[in-house]
Short mmCIF file of C-alpha atoms and ligand atoms in Angstrom, two decimals:
data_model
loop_
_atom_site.label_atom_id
_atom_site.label_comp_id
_atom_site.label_asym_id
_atom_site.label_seq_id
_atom_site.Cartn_x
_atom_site.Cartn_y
_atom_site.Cartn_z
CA UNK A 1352 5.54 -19.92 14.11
CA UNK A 1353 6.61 -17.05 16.81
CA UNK A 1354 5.25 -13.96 16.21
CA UNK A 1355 8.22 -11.59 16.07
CA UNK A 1356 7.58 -8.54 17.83
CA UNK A 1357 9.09 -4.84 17.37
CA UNK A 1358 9.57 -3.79 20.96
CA UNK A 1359 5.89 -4.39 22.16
CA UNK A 1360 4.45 -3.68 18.86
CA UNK A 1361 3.56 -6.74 16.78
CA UNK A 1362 2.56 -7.37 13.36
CA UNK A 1363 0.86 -9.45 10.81
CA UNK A 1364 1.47 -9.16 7.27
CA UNK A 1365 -0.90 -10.61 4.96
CA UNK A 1366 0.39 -11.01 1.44
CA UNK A 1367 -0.63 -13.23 -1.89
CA UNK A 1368 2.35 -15.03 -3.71
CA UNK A 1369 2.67 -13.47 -7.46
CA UNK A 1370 0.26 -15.02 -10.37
CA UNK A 1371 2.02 -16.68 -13.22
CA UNK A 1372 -0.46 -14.41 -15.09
CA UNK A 1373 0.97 -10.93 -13.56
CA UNK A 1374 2.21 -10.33 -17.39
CA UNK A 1375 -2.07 -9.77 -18.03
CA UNK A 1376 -1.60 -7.14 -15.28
CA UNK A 1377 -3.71 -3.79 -15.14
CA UNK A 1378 -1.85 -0.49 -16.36
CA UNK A 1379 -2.39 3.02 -15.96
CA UNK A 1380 -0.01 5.26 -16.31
CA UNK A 1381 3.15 2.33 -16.78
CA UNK A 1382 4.02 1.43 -20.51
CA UNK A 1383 3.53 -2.34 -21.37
CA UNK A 1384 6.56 -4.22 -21.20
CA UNK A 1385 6.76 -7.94 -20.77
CA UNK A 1386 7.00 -9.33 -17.05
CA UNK A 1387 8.82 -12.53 -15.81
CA UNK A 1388 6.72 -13.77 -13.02
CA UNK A 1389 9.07 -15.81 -11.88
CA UNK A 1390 11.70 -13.81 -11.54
CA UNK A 1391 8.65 -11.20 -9.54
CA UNK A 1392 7.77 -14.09 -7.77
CA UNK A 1393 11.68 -14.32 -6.39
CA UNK A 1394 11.13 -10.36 -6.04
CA UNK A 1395 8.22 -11.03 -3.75
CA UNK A 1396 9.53 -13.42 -1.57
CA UNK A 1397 12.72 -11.52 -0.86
CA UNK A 1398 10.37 -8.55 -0.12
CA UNK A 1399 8.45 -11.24 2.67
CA UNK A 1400 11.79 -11.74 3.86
CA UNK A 1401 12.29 -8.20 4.36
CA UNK A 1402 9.04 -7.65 6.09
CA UNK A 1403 9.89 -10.38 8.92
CA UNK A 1404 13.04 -8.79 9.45
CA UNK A 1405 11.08 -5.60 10.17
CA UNK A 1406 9.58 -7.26 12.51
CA UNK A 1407 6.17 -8.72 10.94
CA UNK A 1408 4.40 -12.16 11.34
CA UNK A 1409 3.75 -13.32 7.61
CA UNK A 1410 0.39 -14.59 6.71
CA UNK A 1411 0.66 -15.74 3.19
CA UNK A 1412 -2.37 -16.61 0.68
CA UNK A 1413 -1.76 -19.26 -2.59
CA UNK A 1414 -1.08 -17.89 -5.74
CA UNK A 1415 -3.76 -17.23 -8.48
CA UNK A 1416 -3.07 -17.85 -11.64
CA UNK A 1417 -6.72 -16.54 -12.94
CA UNK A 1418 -5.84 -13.21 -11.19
CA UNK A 1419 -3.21 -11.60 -12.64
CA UNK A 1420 -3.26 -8.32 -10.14
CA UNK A 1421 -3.76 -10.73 -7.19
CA UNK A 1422 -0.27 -10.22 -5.71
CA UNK A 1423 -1.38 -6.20 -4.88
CA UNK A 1424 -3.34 -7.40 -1.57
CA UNK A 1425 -3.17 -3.45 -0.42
CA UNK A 1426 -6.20 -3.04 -2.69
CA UNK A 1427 -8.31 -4.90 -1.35
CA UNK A 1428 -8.88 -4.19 2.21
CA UNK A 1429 -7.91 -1.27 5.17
CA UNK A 1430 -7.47 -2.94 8.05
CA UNK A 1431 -7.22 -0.78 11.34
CA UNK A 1432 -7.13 -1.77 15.03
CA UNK A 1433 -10.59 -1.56 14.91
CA UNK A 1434 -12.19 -2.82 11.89
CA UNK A 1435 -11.55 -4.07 8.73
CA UNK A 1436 -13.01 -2.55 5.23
CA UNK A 1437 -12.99 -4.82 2.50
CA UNK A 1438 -12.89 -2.28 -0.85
CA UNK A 1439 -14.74 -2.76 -4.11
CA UNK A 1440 -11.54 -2.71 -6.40
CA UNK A 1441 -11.87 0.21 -9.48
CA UNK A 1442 -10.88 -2.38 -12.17
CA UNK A 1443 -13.70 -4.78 -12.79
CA UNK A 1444 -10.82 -7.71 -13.04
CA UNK A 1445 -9.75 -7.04 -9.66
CA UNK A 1446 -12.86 -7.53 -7.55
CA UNK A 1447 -13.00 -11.21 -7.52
CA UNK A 1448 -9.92 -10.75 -5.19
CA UNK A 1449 -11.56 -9.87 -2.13
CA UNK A 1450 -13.73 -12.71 -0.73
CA UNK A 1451 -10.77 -14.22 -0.30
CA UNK A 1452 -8.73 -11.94 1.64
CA UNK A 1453 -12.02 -11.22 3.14
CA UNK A 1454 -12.29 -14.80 4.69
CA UNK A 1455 -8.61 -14.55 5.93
CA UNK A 1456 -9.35 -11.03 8.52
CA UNK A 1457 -12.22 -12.30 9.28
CA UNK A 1458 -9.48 -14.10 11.56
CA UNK A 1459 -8.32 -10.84 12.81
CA UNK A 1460 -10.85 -8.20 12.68
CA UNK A 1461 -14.87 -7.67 12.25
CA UNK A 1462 -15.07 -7.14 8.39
CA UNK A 1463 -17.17 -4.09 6.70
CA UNK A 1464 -17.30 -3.49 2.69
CA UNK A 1465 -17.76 -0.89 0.35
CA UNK A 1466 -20.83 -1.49 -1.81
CA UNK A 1467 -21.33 -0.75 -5.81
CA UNK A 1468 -21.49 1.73 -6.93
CA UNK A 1469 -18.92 3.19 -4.97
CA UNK A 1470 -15.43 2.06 -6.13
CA UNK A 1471 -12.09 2.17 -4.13
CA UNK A 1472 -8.39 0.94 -4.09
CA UNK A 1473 -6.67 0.39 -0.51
CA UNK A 1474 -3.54 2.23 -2.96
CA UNK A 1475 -5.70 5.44 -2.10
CA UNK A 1476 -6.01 5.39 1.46
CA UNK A 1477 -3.21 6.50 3.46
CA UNK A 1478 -3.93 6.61 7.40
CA UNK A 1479 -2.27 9.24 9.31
CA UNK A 1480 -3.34 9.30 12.85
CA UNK A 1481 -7.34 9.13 13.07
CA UNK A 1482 -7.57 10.75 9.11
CA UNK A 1483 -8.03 8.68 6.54
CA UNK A 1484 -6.63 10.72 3.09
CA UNK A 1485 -8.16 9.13 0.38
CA UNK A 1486 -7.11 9.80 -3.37
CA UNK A 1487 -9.83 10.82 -6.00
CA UNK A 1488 -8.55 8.57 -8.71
CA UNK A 1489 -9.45 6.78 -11.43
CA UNK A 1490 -10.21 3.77 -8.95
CA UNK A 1491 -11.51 5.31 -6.29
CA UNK A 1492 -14.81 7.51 -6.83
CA UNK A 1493 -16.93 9.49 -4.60
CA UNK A 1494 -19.75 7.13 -3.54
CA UNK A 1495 -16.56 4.91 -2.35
CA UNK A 1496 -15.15 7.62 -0.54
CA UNK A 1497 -18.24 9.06 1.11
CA UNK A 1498 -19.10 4.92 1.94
CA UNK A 1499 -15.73 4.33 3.49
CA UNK A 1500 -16.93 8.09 5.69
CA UNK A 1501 -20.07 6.55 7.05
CA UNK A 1502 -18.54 3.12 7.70
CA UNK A 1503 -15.79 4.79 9.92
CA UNK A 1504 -17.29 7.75 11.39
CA UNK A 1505 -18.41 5.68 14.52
CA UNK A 1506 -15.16 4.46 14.82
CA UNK A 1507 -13.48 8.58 15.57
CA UNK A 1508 -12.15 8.73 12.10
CA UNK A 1509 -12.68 10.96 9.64
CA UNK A 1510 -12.23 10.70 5.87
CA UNK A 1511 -10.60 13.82 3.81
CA UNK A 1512 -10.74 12.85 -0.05
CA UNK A 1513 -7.48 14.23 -1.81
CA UNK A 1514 -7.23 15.17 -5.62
CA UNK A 1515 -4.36 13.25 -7.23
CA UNK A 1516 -3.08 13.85 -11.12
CA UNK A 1517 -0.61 11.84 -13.53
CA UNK A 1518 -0.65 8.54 -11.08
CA UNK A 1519 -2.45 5.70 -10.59
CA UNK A 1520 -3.15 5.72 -6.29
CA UNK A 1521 -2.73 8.45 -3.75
CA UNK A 1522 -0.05 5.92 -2.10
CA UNK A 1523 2.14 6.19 -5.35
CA UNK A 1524 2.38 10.13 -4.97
CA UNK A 1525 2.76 10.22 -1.12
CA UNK A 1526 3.52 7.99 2.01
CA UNK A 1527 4.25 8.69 5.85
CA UNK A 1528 7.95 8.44 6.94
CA UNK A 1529 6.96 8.94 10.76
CA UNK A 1530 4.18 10.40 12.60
CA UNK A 1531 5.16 14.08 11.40
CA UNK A 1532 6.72 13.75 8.46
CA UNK A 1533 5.84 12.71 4.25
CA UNK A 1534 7.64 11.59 1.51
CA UNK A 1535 5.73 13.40 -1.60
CA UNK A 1536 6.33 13.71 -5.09
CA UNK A 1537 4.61 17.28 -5.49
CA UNK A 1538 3.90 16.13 -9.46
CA UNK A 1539 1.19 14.62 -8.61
CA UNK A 1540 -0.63 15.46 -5.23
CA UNK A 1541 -0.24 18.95 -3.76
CA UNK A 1542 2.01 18.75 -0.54
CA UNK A 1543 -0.77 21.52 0.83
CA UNK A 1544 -3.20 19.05 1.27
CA UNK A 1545 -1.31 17.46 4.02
CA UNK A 1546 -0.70 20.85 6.41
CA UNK A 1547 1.14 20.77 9.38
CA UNK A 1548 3.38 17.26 8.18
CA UNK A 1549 6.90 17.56 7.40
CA UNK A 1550 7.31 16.85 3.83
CA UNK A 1551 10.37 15.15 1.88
CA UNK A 1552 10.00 15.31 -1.76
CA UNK A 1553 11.37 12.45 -3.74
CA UNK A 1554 14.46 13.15 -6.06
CA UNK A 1555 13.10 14.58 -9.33
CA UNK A 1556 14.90 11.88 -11.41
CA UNK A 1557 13.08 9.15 -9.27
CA UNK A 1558 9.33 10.33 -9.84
CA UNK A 1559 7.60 6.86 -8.69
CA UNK A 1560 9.99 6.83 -5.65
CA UNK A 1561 7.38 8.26 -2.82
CA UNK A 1562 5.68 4.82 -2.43
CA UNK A 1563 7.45 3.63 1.00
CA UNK A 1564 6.16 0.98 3.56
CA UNK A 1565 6.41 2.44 7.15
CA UNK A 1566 6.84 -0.32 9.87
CA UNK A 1567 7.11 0.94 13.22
CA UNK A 1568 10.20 2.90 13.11
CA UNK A 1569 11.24 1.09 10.09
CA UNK A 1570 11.02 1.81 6.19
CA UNK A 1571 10.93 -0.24 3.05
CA UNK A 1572 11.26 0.93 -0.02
CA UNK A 1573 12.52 -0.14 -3.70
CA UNK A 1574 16.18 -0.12 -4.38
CA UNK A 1575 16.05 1.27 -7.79
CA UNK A 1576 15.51 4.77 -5.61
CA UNK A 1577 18.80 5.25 -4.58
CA UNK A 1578 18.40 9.11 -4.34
CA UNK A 1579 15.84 8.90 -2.65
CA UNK A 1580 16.82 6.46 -0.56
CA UNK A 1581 19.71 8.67 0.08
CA UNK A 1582 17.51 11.48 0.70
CA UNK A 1583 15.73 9.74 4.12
CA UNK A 1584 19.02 8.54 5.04
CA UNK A 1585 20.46 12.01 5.46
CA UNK A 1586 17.27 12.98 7.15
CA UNK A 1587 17.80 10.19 9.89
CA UNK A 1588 15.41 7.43 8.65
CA UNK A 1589 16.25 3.17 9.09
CA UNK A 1590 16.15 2.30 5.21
CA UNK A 1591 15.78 -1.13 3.78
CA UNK A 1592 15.48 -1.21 0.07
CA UNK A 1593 14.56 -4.37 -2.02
CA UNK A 1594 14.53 -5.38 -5.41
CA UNK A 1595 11.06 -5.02 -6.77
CA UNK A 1596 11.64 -4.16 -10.03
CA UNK A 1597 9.40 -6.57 -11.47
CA UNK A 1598 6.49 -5.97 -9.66
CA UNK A 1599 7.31 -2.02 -10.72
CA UNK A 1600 6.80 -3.34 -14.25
CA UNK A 1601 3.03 -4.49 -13.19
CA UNK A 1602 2.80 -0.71 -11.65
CA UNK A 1603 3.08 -2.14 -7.95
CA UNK A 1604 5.82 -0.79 -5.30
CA UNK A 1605 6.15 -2.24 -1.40
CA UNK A 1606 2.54 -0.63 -0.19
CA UNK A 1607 0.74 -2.92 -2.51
CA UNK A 1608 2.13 -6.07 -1.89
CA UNK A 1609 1.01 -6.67 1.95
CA UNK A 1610 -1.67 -5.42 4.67
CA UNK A 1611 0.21 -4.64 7.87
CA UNK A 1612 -1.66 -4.07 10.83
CA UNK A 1613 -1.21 -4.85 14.30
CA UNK A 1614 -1.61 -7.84 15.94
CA UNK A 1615 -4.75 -8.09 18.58
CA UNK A 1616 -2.83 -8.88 22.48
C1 LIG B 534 -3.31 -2.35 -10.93
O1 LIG B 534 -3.32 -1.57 -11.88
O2 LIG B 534 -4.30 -2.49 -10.22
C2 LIG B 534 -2.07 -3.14 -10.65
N1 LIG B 534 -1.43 -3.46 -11.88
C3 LIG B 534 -1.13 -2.40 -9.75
C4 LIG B 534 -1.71 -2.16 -8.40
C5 LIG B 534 -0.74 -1.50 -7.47
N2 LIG B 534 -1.37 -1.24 -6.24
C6 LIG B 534 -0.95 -0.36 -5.35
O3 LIG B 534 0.05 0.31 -5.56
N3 LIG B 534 -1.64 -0.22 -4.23
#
């Protein structure tokens, strides 16, 4: 298959199609309410449909049904043009989902880890420019954070650990819109961590709504944030918004579901 490029920018996805478990799914701060993994699974692949579109190569990993969380690749791994960092997942039941995702950007870049104790979710780490932000969450503690520090220092990044409240990953209370500019839901980070950014805030009757997947020039976000949606559309931003409402069900959004990074010349 071509890979589809975004002027000379190209991009590999790497995703994991949806568990028939995802009902078994980890929750935080989401009430329990049952889950049709099919109908997720026809979520998903209308969301890897969207992500070609934008412009990304899909690499896609089987299904598996002893991992119900499996579908949330994001967590496992930060992958930048340099290095990849496999993470060591905060719920116990997610860590058996790394070797395998580990094996797969192997492909693409040389692989580091974080070690036990430290813990961390890939939903925590949001790259802007050479600073990792990393959310102090339930899944991501300090030994993980000061780890993911050493392993990147020698790469000219440095590593700024950011307290979050009321949410389960840094990624669900902020994301980057462009290289200047944030969408934030000030509930539960506070927008002066991230000085000198433009920030959006999400509509207050949309509080999940901050979690949005930059591509290039490009954004994705969920469609049941229409306000929000509305909100980046007024402010000049290219909005595509699918229908992920299943996946919102197992606390996921469009971060979660893929690892974009760019594709080696
Ligand atoms: C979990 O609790 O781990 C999953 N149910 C949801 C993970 C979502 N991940 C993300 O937003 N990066």
């Amino acid at each position: 298959m071509p890979i589809i490029g975004m002027g000379n920018v190209m991009w590999i996805a790497v995703t994991r199609e949806v568990s028939p478990a995802l009902g078994d799914c980890e929750l935080s701060y989401v009430p329990r309410t049952p889950i049709d993994a099919a109908r997720a699974g026809r979520q998903h692949h209308d969301y890897q449909r969207a992500l070609e579109v934008l412009g990304c190569h899909l690499v896609t990993l089987p299904a598996e049904p002893a991992w119900p969380d499996s579908v949330f690749v994001e967590d496992v791994a930060i992958v930048l043009d340099e290095v990849a960092i496999m993470t060591q997942p905060g719920a116990l039941s997610r860590r058996a989902e790394v070797a395998s995702v580990a094996t797969l950007l192997r492909s693409y870049r040389p692989v580091l880890a974080i070690e036990t104790p430290g813990t961390l979710d890939g939903g925590d780490v949001l790259r802007l420019g050479s600073t990792l932000y990393v959310g102090q969450s339930a899944r991501s503690n300090a030994q993980g954070i000061g780890q993911l520090r050493e392993l990147l220092a020698s790469h000219g990044y440095t590593v700024h650990a950011v307290p979050t409240r009321g949410c389960l990953h840094l990624k669900s209370a902020v994301t980057q819109l462009n290289d200047d500019t944030l969408l934030l839901q000030p509930a539960w980070v506070d927008r002066e961590q991230f000085a000198g950014f433009r920030i959006i805030e999400v509509d207050p009757v949309e509080p999940h709504a901050a979690n949005v997947l930059r591509i290039g020039d490009a954004l994705l976000m969920p469609a049941s944030f229409p306000r929000t949606r509305q909100r980046l559309l007024d402010a000049g931003f290219e909005v595509t918004a699918v229908d992920v409402t299943e996946l919102q069900k197992a606390e996921g959004a469009v971060t979660c579901c893929s690892l974009v990074f760019r594709a080696k010349e």
